[in-house]
Coordinates of N, CA and C in Angstrom, one line a residue:
M1 N 42.9 104.3 54.0 CA 41.7 104.2 53.9 C 41.1 105.9 53.9
V2 N 40.1 106.0 53.4 CA 39.5 106.8 53.8 C 38.1 106.8 55.0
I3 N 38.1 107.8 55.6 CA 36.9 107.3 56.7 C 36.1 108.7 56.8
S4 N 34.9 107.9 56.3 CA 33.5 109.0 56.4 C 33.5 109.7 57.1
N5 N 32.5 110.5 57.2 CA 31.7 111.3 58.6 C 30.7 110.9 58.8
N6 N 30.4 110.1 59.8 CA 29.0 109.6 60.3 C 27.9 110.5 61.0
I7 N 27.5 111.3 59.8 CA 27.5 113.0 60.5 C 25.8 112.8 61.2
D8 N 25.1 111.8 60.6 CA 23.3 111.6 61.3 C 23.4 111.5 62.5
N9 N 24.2 109.6 62.3 CA 24.4 109.6 63.6 C 25.0 110.0 64.6
N10 N 26.3 111.0 64.4 CA 27.2 111.9 65.5 C 26.0 113.0 65.7
M11 N 25.6 113.8 65.4 CA 25.0 114.3 65.5 C 23.4 114.0 66.4
K12 N 22.7 113.1 66.0 CA 21.9 112.4 66.8 C 22.2 111.8 68.4
N13 N 23.7 111.6 68.3 CA 24.2 111.2 69.5 C 24.5 112.5 70.6
M14 N 25.1 113.7 69.6 CA 25.0 115.2 70.3 C 23.8 115.1 71.4
D15 N 22.5 114.7 70.6 CA 21.5 114.7 71.4 C 20.3 114.2 72.5
N16 N 22.1 112.8 72.5 CA 21.1 112.2 73.4 C 22.6 111.5 74.8
T17 N 22.3 111.3 76.0 CA 23.4 111.4 76.8 C 22.9 109.8 77.5
D18 N 24.4 109.5 77.5 CA 24.4 108.3 78.2 C 23.4 108.5 79.8
T19 N 22.9 107.3 80.0 CA 22.1 107.3 81.3 C 22.7 107.1 82.9
N20 N 23.8 106.5 82.3 CA 24.4 106.2 83.1 C 25.5 107.9 83.9
D21 N 26.1 107.7 82.8 CA 27.5 108.3 83.6 C 27.0 110.3 82.9
N22 N 26.1 110.1 82.2 CA 25.9 111.6 81.8 C 26.8 112.3 81.0
V23 N 27.4 111.8 80.5 CA 28.5 112.1 79.4 C 28.2 111.5 77.7
N24 N 28.8 112.1 76.5 CA 28.4 111.9 75.1 C 29.4 110.9 75.1
T25 N 29.1 109.7 75.6 CA 29.9 108.7 74.9 C 30.0 107.8 73.9
M26 N 30.9 107.8 73.0 CA 30.8 107.0 72.0 C 30.2 105.5 71.6
R27 N 30.0 104.8 70.8 CA 29.3 103.1 71.0 C 29.8 103.0 69.8
I28 N 30.3 101.7 69.9 CA 30.7 100.8 69.1 C 30.1 99.3 69.1
L29 N 29.5 98.6 67.9 CA 28.9 97.6 67.7 C 29.9 97.0 67.2
D30 N 30.0 95.6 68.4 CA 31.5 94.6 67.9 C 30.1 93.1 67.7
L31 N 30.6 93.0 65.8 CA 30.1 91.9 66.0 C 30.8 91.0 65.2
D32 N 30.5 88.7 66.0 CA 31.2 88.4 65.2 C 30.3 87.2 64.5
L33 N 30.6 86.9 63.2 CA 29.8 85.7 62.7 C 29.1 84.3 63.6
D34 N 30.5 84.4 64.0 CA 30.3 82.9 64.7 C 29.0 83.0 66.1
F35 N 28.4 84.0 66.2 CA 27.6 84.6 67.4 C 26.5 83.6 66.7
F36 N 26.9 83.7 65.4 CA 25.3 83.8 64.5 C 24.7 82.2 64.4
L37 N 25.1 81.3 64.8 CA 25.1 80.0 64.4 C 24.5 79.0 65.7
N38 N 24.2 78.0 65.3 CA 23.2 77.1 66.3 C 24.5 76.2 68.2
K39 N 26.0 76.5 67.7 CA 26.7 76.2 68.4 C 28.2 77.1 68.5
I40 N 29.0 76.3 69.2 CA 29.9 77.5 68.8 C 31.0 76.5 69.7
V41 N 32.4 77.1 69.2 CA 33.6 75.8 69.0 C 34.7 76.6 70.2
F42 N 35.3 76.2 70.8 CA 36.4 76.9 71.7 C 38.0 76.2 71.1
W43 N 39.1 76.6 71.8 CA 40.3 75.9 71.5 C 40.6 75.0 70.0
K44 N 39.9 76.0 69.2 CA 40.2 75.3 67.8 C 42.1 75.4 67.9
K45 N 42.4 74.4 67.7 CA 43.8 74.0 66.7 C 44.3 74.4 65.5
N46 N 43.1 74.4 64.4 CA 43.8 74.8 62.7 C 42.3 76.0 62.1
N47 N 43.5 75.4 61.0 CA 42.8 77.3 60.4 C 41.5 77.4 59.6
K48 N 40.9 75.9 59.9 CA 40.0 74.9 58.3 C 38.7 75.9 59.3
R49 N 38.3 75.9 58.2 CA 35.9 76.2 58.4 C 35.9 75.2 58.9
L50 N 34.7 75.6 59.8 CA 34.2 74.6 61.0 C 33.2 73.8 59.7
N51 N 32.9 72.1 60.1 CA 31.4 71.3 59.5 C 30.6 72.2 58.9
E52 N 30.0 72.1 58.0 CA 28.8 72.5 57.5 C 27.8 72.3 58.4
K53 N 28.0 70.8 58.2 CA 26.6 69.9 59.2 C 26.1 70.1 60.0
D54 N 27.4 70.2 61.4 CA 27.3 70.4 62.1 C 27.7 72.0 63.1
Y55 N 28.0 72.7 62.4 CA 27.7 74.6 62.4 C 26.4 74.8 61.4
I56 N 25.9 75.3 62.0 CA 24.5 76.1 61.1 C 24.6 77.6 61.6
P57 N 24.7 78.0 60.1 CA 24.0 79.5 60.2 C 23.1 80.2 61.0
W58 N 22.7 81.0 61.5 CA 21.4 81.9 61.6 C 20.8 81.5 60.1
K59 N 18.5 81.5 60.0 CA 18.4 81.6 59.0 C 18.1 83.4 59.0
K60 N 18.1 84.5 57.4 CA 18.5 85.8 57.5 C 17.2 86.5 58.0
D61 N 16.2 85.3 58.1 CA 14.7 86.7 58.9 C 15.4 86.6 60.0
K62 N 15.9 85.7 60.9 CA 15.8 85.7 62.7 C 17.3 86.8 62.4
L63 N 18.4 87.1 61.8 CA 19.1 87.4 61.6 C 18.5 89.3 61.6
I64 N 18.2 89.4 61.0 CA 17.5 90.8 60.3 C 16.4 91.7 61.7
N65 N 15.3 90.4 62.4 CA 15.1 90.8 63.3 C 15.6 91.2 64.7
F66 N 17.3 90.2 65.0 CA 18.6 90.9 65.8 C 18.9 91.9 65.7
L67 N 19.3 92.4 64.0 CA 19.6 93.4 64.3 C 19.0 94.4 64.0
E68 N 17.9 94.3 64.0 CA 16.8 95.6 63.6 C 15.6 95.8 65.3
N69 N 15.4 95.3 65.4 CA 14.7 94.8 66.9 C 16.3 94.7 67.9
Q70 N 16.6 93.9 68.3 CA 17.2 94.1 69.6 C 18.3 94.9 69.3
C71 N 19.6 95.4 68.0 CA 20.1 96.5 67.9 C 20.1 97.4 67.4
N72 N 18.4 97.3 66.8 CA 17.6 98.9 66.3 C 18.5 99.7 65.3
L73 N 19.1 98.5 64.5 CA 19.9 99.3 63.1 C 18.8 99.1 61.9
S74 N 19.2 99.8 61.2 CA 17.9 100.1 60.1 C 19.2 100.7 58.8
K75 N 18.6 99.6 57.8 CA 18.8 99.9 56.3 C 18.6 101.1 55.9
D76 N 18.0 102.2 56.6 CA 18.1 103.4 55.6 C 18.8 104.2 56.2
N77 N 19.6 103.5 57.7 CA 19.8 104.8 58.2 C 21.8 103.8 58.4
K78 N 22.9 103.8 57.2 CA 23.6 103.1 57.6 C 24.6 103.0 58.0
I79 N 25.5 102.7 59.2 CA 26.2 103.1 59.8 C 27.8 102.8 59.7
D80 N 28.4 103.8 59.6 CA 30.3 103.7 59.2 C 30.9 102.6 60.2
G81 N 31.1 101.2 59.2 CA 31.6 100.6 60.0 C 32.9 99.7 59.1
K82 N 33.3 98.6 59.3 CA 34.2 97.9 58.3 C 34.1 96.5 58.5
I83 N 34.5 95.6 58.2 CA 34.3 94.1 57.9 C 35.6 93.5 58.2
V84 N 35.7 92.6 58.5 CA 37.3 92.0 58.7 C 37.2 90.6 59.1
K85 N 39.0 90.2 58.2 CA 38.8 88.5 58.7 C 38.6 88.3 60.0
K86 N 39.7 88.9 60.9 CA 39.8 88.6 61.8 C 39.6 89.5 62.8
H87 N 39.2 88.9 64.4 CA 38.4 90.0 65.1 C 39.2 90.7 65.4
H88 N 40.9 90.8 65.8 CA 41.9 91.6 66.4 C 42.1 92.9 65.1
E89 N 41.6 92.5 64.3 CA 41.5 93.9 63.1 C 40.8 94.9 63.7
A90 N 39.8 94.5 64.7 CA 39.4 96.2 65.0 C 40.4 96.8 66.2
F91 N 40.7 96.1 66.7 CA 42.4 97.1 67.2 C 42.5 98.3 66.5
Y92 N 43.0 98.0 65.4 CA 43.9 98.4 64.6 C 42.7 99.8 63.7
F93 N 41.5 98.9 63.6 CA 40.4 99.8 62.9 C 40.4 100.9 64.1
W94 N 40.1 100.8 65.3 CA 39.9 101.9 66.1 C 40.9 101.9 66.4
N95 N 42.2 102.4 66.2 CA 43.2 103.0 66.6 C 43.3 103.8 65.3
E96 N 43.2 103.8 64.5 CA 43.2 104.8 63.3 C 42.2 105.4 63.2
L97 N 40.7 105.1 63.9 CA 39.9 106.1 63.9 C 40.0 106.8 64.5
I98 N 40.7 106.4 66.1 CA 41.0 107.5 67.2 C 42.2 108.4 66.3
N99 N 43.3 107.8 65.8 CA 44.3 108.7 65.1 C 44.1 110.0 64.6
N100 N 42.8 109.8 63.5 CA 41.8 110.3 62.6 C 40.7 111.7 63.2
N101 N 41.0 111.7 64.6 CA 39.9 112.3 64.9 C 38.8 112.2 64.9
K102 N 38.2 110.7 64.8 CA 36.9 110.3 64.4 C 36.0 109.8 65.4
L103 N 37.0 109.0 66.3 CA 36.4 108.6 67.3 C 37.6 108.9 68.9
K104 N 36.4 109.3 69.6 CA 36.6 109.5 71.4 C 37.0 109.0 72.0
T105 N 38.0 109.3 72.5 CA 37.8 107.9 74.3 C 37.7 108.2 75.4
P106 N 37.1 107.8 76.5 CA 37.3 106.2 76.1 C 35.4 106.0 75.7
F107 N 34.8 105.1 74.9 CA 34.0 104.5 74.3 C 32.9 103.7 74.7
E108 N 32.1 103.3 74.2 CA 31.8 102.1 74.6 C 31.9 100.6 73.8
V109 N 31.7 100.0 73.9 CA 31.8 98.5 73.2 C 30.5 97.4 73.7
V110 N 29.9 97.5 72.7 CA 28.6 96.1 72.4 C 29.3 95.5 72.1
H111 N 29.7 93.9 72.4 CA 30.1 92.6 71.9 C 29.3 92.0 72.1
V112 N 28.9 91.5 71.1 CA 28.2 90.3 70.3 C 28.8 89.1 70.2
D113 N 28.7 88.4 70.4 CA 30.2 87.6 70.1 C 30.0 86.1 70.7
A114 N 29.8 84.7 70.2 CA 30.5 84.4 70.9 C 31.9 84.0 71.8
H115 N 32.3 84.6 71.8 CA 33.8 84.5 72.9 C 33.8 85.7 73.3
A116 N 34.6 86.3 74.0 CA 34.4 87.2 75.4 C 35.5 88.0 74.3
D117 N 36.3 87.3 74.1 CA 37.6 88.3 73.9 C 38.7 88.3 74.6
L118 N 38.6 88.9 75.7 CA 39.2 88.8 76.6 C 40.9 88.3 77.4
G119 N 41.0 87.5 76.2 CA 42.3 86.5 76.4 C 41.8 85.2 77.6
M120 N 42.1 83.8 77.0 CA 42.1 83.0 78.3 C 43.1 82.2 78.0
G121 N 44.2 82.0 78.4 CA 44.9 81.1 79.1 C 46.1 80.8 77.5
D122 N 46.4 82.3 77.7 CA 47.1 82.6 76.6 C 48.0 83.5 77.2
N123 N 49.4 84.1 76.6 CA 50.4 84.8 77.4 C 50.5 86.0 77.3
S124 N 48.8 86.2 77.4 CA 48.5 87.7 77.5 C 48.0 88.5 78.5
Y125 N 47.9 88.1 79.3 CA 47.9 88.1 80.3 C 48.9 88.7 81.0
N126 N 50.1 88.0 81.1 CA 51.4 88.2 81.8 C 51.9 89.7 80.7
Y127 N 51.3 89.7 80.2 CA 52.5 90.7 79.3 C 51.8 92.1 79.9
I128 N 50.1 91.8 79.1 CA 49.8 93.1 79.9 C 49.6 93.8 81.0
I129 N 49.6 92.6 82.4 CA 50.3 93.3 83.5 C 51.2 93.4 83.4
G130 N 52.5 92.8 83.1 CA 53.4 93.1 83.8 C 54.5 93.4 82.7
E131 N 54.3 94.0 81.4 CA 55.1 95.0 80.7 C 54.2 96.0 79.8
L132 N 53.3 95.9 79.8 CA 52.3 96.8 78.6 C 52.0 98.4 79.5
L133 N 51.1 98.0 80.7 CA 50.4 98.8 81.6 C 51.5 99.5 82.2
K134 N 53.3 99.3 82.0 CA 54.2 100.6 83.1 C 55.0 100.8 81.7
I135 N 54.4 101.0 80.9 CA 54.4 101.9 79.8 C 53.3 103.3 79.6
P136 N 53.5 104.7 79.3 CA 52.5 105.2 79.1 C 52.0 105.2 77.8
P137 N 50.2 105.0 78.3 CA 48.9 104.6 77.9 C 48.9 105.3 76.5
Q138 N 49.7 106.5 75.8 CA 49.9 107.0 74.7 C 50.8 106.1 73.9
K139 N 51.4 105.3 74.9 CA 52.4 104.3 73.9 C 51.8 102.8 73.7
R140 N 51.2 102.3 73.9 CA 50.6 100.9 74.1 C 49.5 100.7 72.9
N141 N 49.7 101.5 71.7 CA 49.1 100.9 70.8 C 49.6 100.2 70.0
N142 N 50.6 99.6 70.1 CA 50.9 98.7 68.7 C 51.9 97.7 69.8
P143 N 51.2 97.2 70.1 CA 51.5 95.9 71.5 C 51.9 94.3 70.9
Q144 N 52.4 93.6 71.5 CA 52.7 92.6 71.2 C 51.6 91.6 71.8
H145 N 51.1 90.3 71.2 CA 50.9 89.0 71.7 C 49.0 89.5 71.4
I146 N 49.1 90.5 70.5 CA 47.7 91.1 70.5 C 47.6 89.0 68.6
N147 N 45.7 88.8 69.2 CA 45.6 87.8 68.6 C 43.5 88.1 68.6
E148 N 42.9 87.1 68.0 CA 41.4 87.5 68.0 C 40.9 86.5 68.8
G149 N 41.8 86.5 70.3 CA 40.6 85.8 71.0 C 41.6 86.9 72.5
N150 N 41.9 87.9 72.2 CA 42.1 88.7 73.8 C 41.9 90.3 72.8
Y151 N 41.6 90.6 71.8 CA 41.9 92.3 71.6 C 41.1 93.0 71.9
L152 N 40.0 92.8 72.9 CA 39.4 93.8 74.2 C 40.4 93.7 75.2
A153 N 41.2 92.7 75.2 CA 41.7 93.0 77.1 C 42.7 94.2 76.4
F154 N 43.6 94.4 75.1 CA 44.5 95.3 74.9 C 43.9 96.3 74.6
A155 N 42.3 96.2 74.2 CA 41.4 97.9 74.6 C 41.9 98.7 75.0
I156 N 41.7 97.7 76.5 CA 41.1 97.9 77.8 C 42.5 98.8 78.3
A157 N 43.6 98.0 77.5 CA 44.9 98.8 78.6 C 45.1 99.8 77.5
N158 N 44.6 99.9 76.9 CA 44.9 101.4 76.0 C 43.9 102.2 76.8
R159 N 43.6 102.1 77.6 CA 41.6 102.7 78.3 C 41.2 103.2 77.2
W160 N 40.9 102.7 75.8 CA 39.9 103.0 74.8 C 38.0 103.1 75.6
I161 N 38.3 102.3 76.4 CA 36.8 101.6 76.8 C 36.3 101.7 78.2
S162 N 35.3 102.7 78.0 CA 34.5 102.7 79.0 C 33.6 102.0 79.8
K163 N 33.2 101.7 79.0 CA 32.0 100.4 79.3 C 32.3 99.2 78.2
L164 N 32.0 98.2 78.8 CA 32.1 96.8 77.7 C 30.9 95.6 77.8
K165 N 29.8 96.0 77.5 CA 28.8 94.6 77.4 C 28.8 94.0 76.2
Y166 N 29.1 92.7 77.0 CA 29.6 91.4 76.7 C 27.7 90.8 76.2
I167 N 27.9 90.3 74.8 CA 26.5 89.6 74.6 C 26.6 88.2 74.2
T168 N 26.4 86.9 75.1 CA 26.2 86.2 75.4 C 25.9 84.8 74.1
H169 N 26.4 84.3 73.5 CA 25.8 82.9 72.5 C 25.2 82.3 74.1
P170 N 23.9 81.5 73.0 CA 23.4 81.3 74.3 C 24.4 79.5 74.9
L171 N 25.6 78.8 75.3 CA 26.2 78.2 74.8 C 27.7 78.2 75.3
G172 N 27.3 80.4 75.3 CA 28.5 80.9 76.1 C 28.9 81.6 76.7
G173 N 29.4 82.4 77.0 CA 29.5 83.1 78.5 C 30.3 83.0 79.5
N174 N 31.1 81.8 79.8 CA 31.8 81.3 80.2 C 33.8 81.7 80.3
D175 N 33.7 82.6 79.4 CA 35.0 82.1 79.0 C 35.9 83.6 79.8
I176 N 35.4 84.3 80.7 CA 35.5 85.6 81.4 C 37.2 85.3 81.7
L177 N 38.2 85.6 82.2 CA 38.7 85.8 82.6 C 39.0 86.8 83.8
K178 N 38.9 85.9 85.0 CA 38.2 86.4 86.4 C 39.9 87.6 86.8
E179 N 40.5 87.1 86.5 CA 41.5 88.1 87.1 C 41.6 89.6 86.3
Y180 N 40.9 89.5 86.0 CA 40.7 91.1 85.0 C 39.7 92.0 86.4
L181 N 38.9 90.9 86.7 CA 37.4 91.1 87.2 C 38.0 91.5 88.6
I182 N 37.3 93.2 89.2 CA 37.6 93.5 90.6 C 37.1 92.3 91.9
D183 N 38.6 91.9 92.4 CA 38.0 91.1 93.0 C 38.3 89.4 92.5
N184 N 38.1 89.4 91.4 CA 37.7 88.1 90.9 C 36.3 87.8 90.9
E185 N 35.6 88.4 90.9 CA 34.1 88.0 91.1 C 33.3 88.4 89.7
I186 N 32.8 87.6 88.7 CA 32.2 87.8 87.3 C 31.1 89.0 87.2
T187 N 30.5 89.1 88.4 CA 29.4 90.3 88.2 C 29.9 91.7 88.5
N188 N 31.3 91.8 88.9 CA 31.8 92.6 88.9 C 32.9 93.4 87.8
N189 N 32.7 94.9 88.3 CA 33.3 95.7 86.9 C 35.0 94.7 86.8
I190 N 35.5 95.9 85.1 CA 37.3 95.3 85.1 C 37.4 96.6 85.5
K191 N 38.9 96.3 86.4 CA 40.0 96.8 86.2 C 41.6 96.2 86.4
L192 N 42.3 96.4 85.7 CA 42.9 95.7 85.1 C 44.6 96.2 86.5
N193 N 44.7 97.2 87.0 CA 45.5 97.1 88.4 C 45.1 98.2 89.2
N194 N 45.4 98.7 89.8 CA 45.3 100.3 90.6 C 45.4 101.1 90.1
D195 N 46.2 101.3 89.4 CA 46.5 102.5 88.6 C 45.7 102.8 87.0
E196 N 45.1 101.9 87.4 CA 44.1 101.6 85.4 C 42.4 102.4 86.2
P197 N 41.8 103.3 85.1 CA 40.6 102.7 85.4 C 39.6 102.1 85.5
V198 N 38.4 101.7 86.0 CA 37.5 101.3 86.1 C 36.5 100.8 84.3
V199 N 36.2 100.1 84.1 CA 36.0 99.7 83.2 C 34.2 98.5 83.2
E200 N 33.0 99.5 83.1 CA 31.9 99.4 83.5 C 31.7 97.8 82.4
F201 N 31.0 96.7 83.2 CA 31.2 95.2 82.6 C 29.8 95.1 82.8
E202 N 28.9 94.1 81.2 CA 28.0 93.9 82.0 C 28.0 92.8 81.2
K203 N 27.7 91.6 81.6 CA 27.1 90.3 80.3 C 25.2 90.0 80.3
I204 N 25.2 90.2 79.3 CA 23.9 90.0 78.5 C 23.8 88.5 77.7
Q205 N 23.1 87.5 78.5 CA 22.9 86.8 77.0 C 21.8 87.1 76.0
G206 N 22.1 86.4 75.1 CA 21.3 87.4 73.9 C 20.7 87.3 73.5
K207 N 19.5 86.4 73.8 CA 17.9 86.0 73.6 C 17.5 87.7 74.4
N208 N 18.6 87.6 75.5 CA 17.6 89.0 76.7 C 18.1 90.6 75.9
Y209 N 18.8 90.2 75.1 CA 19.7 91.6 74.7 C 18.7 92.8 74.0
I210 N 18.2 94.2 74.2 CA 17.7 94.9 73.9 C 18.4 95.9 73.9
D211 N 19.0 96.5 73.0 CA 19.9 97.9 73.3 C 18.5 99.3 73.2
N212 N 19.2 99.7 74.2 CA 18.5 101.3 74.6 C 19.1 102.7 74.6
G213 N 20.8 102.4 73.8 CA 20.9 103.3 74.2 C 21.4 104.3 73.0
K214 N 22.1 105.4 72.6 CA 22.4 105.9 71.8 C 22.5 105.0 70.4
Y215 N 22.3 106.1 69.5 CA 22.7 105.2 68.3 C 24.5 105.6 67.9
F216 N 24.8 104.0 67.4 CA 25.9 103.1 67.6 C 27.1 104.1 66.4
D217 N 27.7 104.6 66.4 CA 28.6 105.7 66.4 C 29.8 104.7 64.8
Y218 N 29.7 103.4 65.0 CA 30.6 102.9 64.2 C 30.1 100.9 64.5
I219 N 30.1 100.1 63.7 CA 30.4 98.5 63.6 C 31.2 98.3 63.2
V220 N 32.1 96.8 63.6 CA 32.4 96.1 62.6 C 32.0 94.8 62.8
L221 N 31.9 94.3 62.0 CA 32.1 92.6 61.1 C 32.8 91.5 61.5
S222 N 32.9 90.7 62.4 CA 34.5 90.1 61.7 C 34.0 88.7 61.3
I223 N 34.7 87.9 60.5 CA 34.3 87.0 59.6 C 34.6 86.4 60.3
S224 N 35.8 85.9 61.2 CA 36.4 84.6 61.8 C 36.4 83.7 61.3
P225 N 37.4 83.1 60.3 CA 36.8 82.2 59.7 C 37.2 80.8 60.3
R226 N 38.0 80.6 61.2 CA 38.8 79.9 62.1 C 37.6 79.1 63.0
Y227 N 36.5 79.9 63.3 CA 35.4 79.5 64.0 C 33.8 80.0 63.2
T228 N 34.4 79.9 62.3 CA 32.1 79.5 61.4 C 33.0 78.7 59.7
P229 N 31.7 77.8 59.6 CA 31.8 77.8 58.7 C 31.2 78.3 57.2
K230 N 31.6 77.8 56.4 CA 31.9 78.2 54.9 C 30.4 79.0 54.6
S231 N 29.4 78.2 54.9 CA 27.7 78.3 55.5 C 27.1 80.1 55.5
A232 N 28.0 80.2 56.9 CA 27.5 81.2 57.6 C 28.1 82.7 56.1
D233 N 28.9 82.3 55.8 CA 29.5 83.7 54.6 C 28.1 84.4 53.9
K234 N 27.4 83.4 53.8 CA 25.9 83.6 52.7 C 25.2 84.8 53.8
L235 N 25.6 85.2 55.7 CA 24.7 86.2 56.3 C 25.7 87.5 55.7
I236 N 26.8 87.3 55.4 CA 28.0 88.5 54.9 C 26.8 89.4 54.6
P237 N 25.8 89.3 53.2 CA 25.1 90.6 52.5 C 23.9 91.0 53.5
V238 N 23.4 90.3 54.2 CA 22.7 90.8 55.1 C 23.2 92.0 56.2
F239 N 24.3 91.6 56.4 CA 24.7 92.7 57.4 C 25.4 93.8 57.0
K240 N 25.5 93.7 55.4 CA 26.2 94.6 54.7 C 25.3 95.9 54.2
K241 N 23.9 95.3 54.7 CA 22.6 96.6 54.6 C 22.8 97.5 55.1
Y242 N 23.0 97.2 56.9 CA 23.3 97.9 57.4 C 24.7 99.1 57.9
I243 N 26.1 98.7 56.8 CA 27.1 98.9 57.2 C 27.6 99.7 56.6
N244 N 27.7 100.8 56.0 CA 28.8 102.1 55.7 C 29.9 101.6 55.3
E245 N 30.6 100.8 54.4 CA 31.7 100.9 54.7 C 33.0 101.5 54.4
I246 N 34.0 101.9 55.7 CA 34.5 102.8 55.0 C 36.3 102.0 55.1

C-alpha cells in the first residue's frame, strides 16, 4: 500500500495546539456505518446483513450535514483515509501508518459508532490484562483475540491513544466495559492498570457533538456488514467525497 502525505492537513495541525495538553496531537476520525441508522443491534449471532425494512439509513442530506457541520469536513480538502469492511482492520491500518512514520503516537480518536468497540463480554479483557500488558509495549501490535468489537481496547493497550471521544447513537452508549475505567466509574478516564498511561475518555451524544479541535489527520470508515443493511451502502459514495483513500 502506498501512503500519501496529507500535507495540507498536517501543516494546519502544526499551527494548532491541543487546548487540553498543549501538544500537537494527531487526530483520527473513526466512523462506522452502523451509526448512521435509525436503530442498532447488539449481540448479533450471524453474518447476514440487517433487515432493510427495520434498519433504515440516514438520508444523504442529513449525513452531509453531520460530516460538514459537526465533523468539520470539506469536499475541497479531502483527508487521507481508508474504507474497511470490518472495523478492527483500523487497528492494522494505524499500525502500518505508525511503522511508516506517518502517524505519531499517542493520538486522539473520535469514534463515531453505534458501539464502543472496547470489548463487552468476550475474552479480550482477560487476555489484555492477564497476558498482553505483561509484554513490552513495542511487542503488543500483533495480538490474539482482536475483533471488530474490541479493537479500540487493543489500540489503548499498545499505548497508541491518548484521548478517546465516543460519539454515541441515540439508542447506544451503554456498552462500555467499566473495568477499563478508573474506579469503574463511567464518567472517568481509562487506565488499564497501574503501569499503563491514562487515556482521556469522553462520551458525547451524536446530536450534541460539534468538533472544535484541530483538523483530522486520517479517517477510517467501516462498512460493518454484520451490523448494517445492504441499503446503507448507498451512503458510502457520500463518505468518499471527503476521503482520499490510501
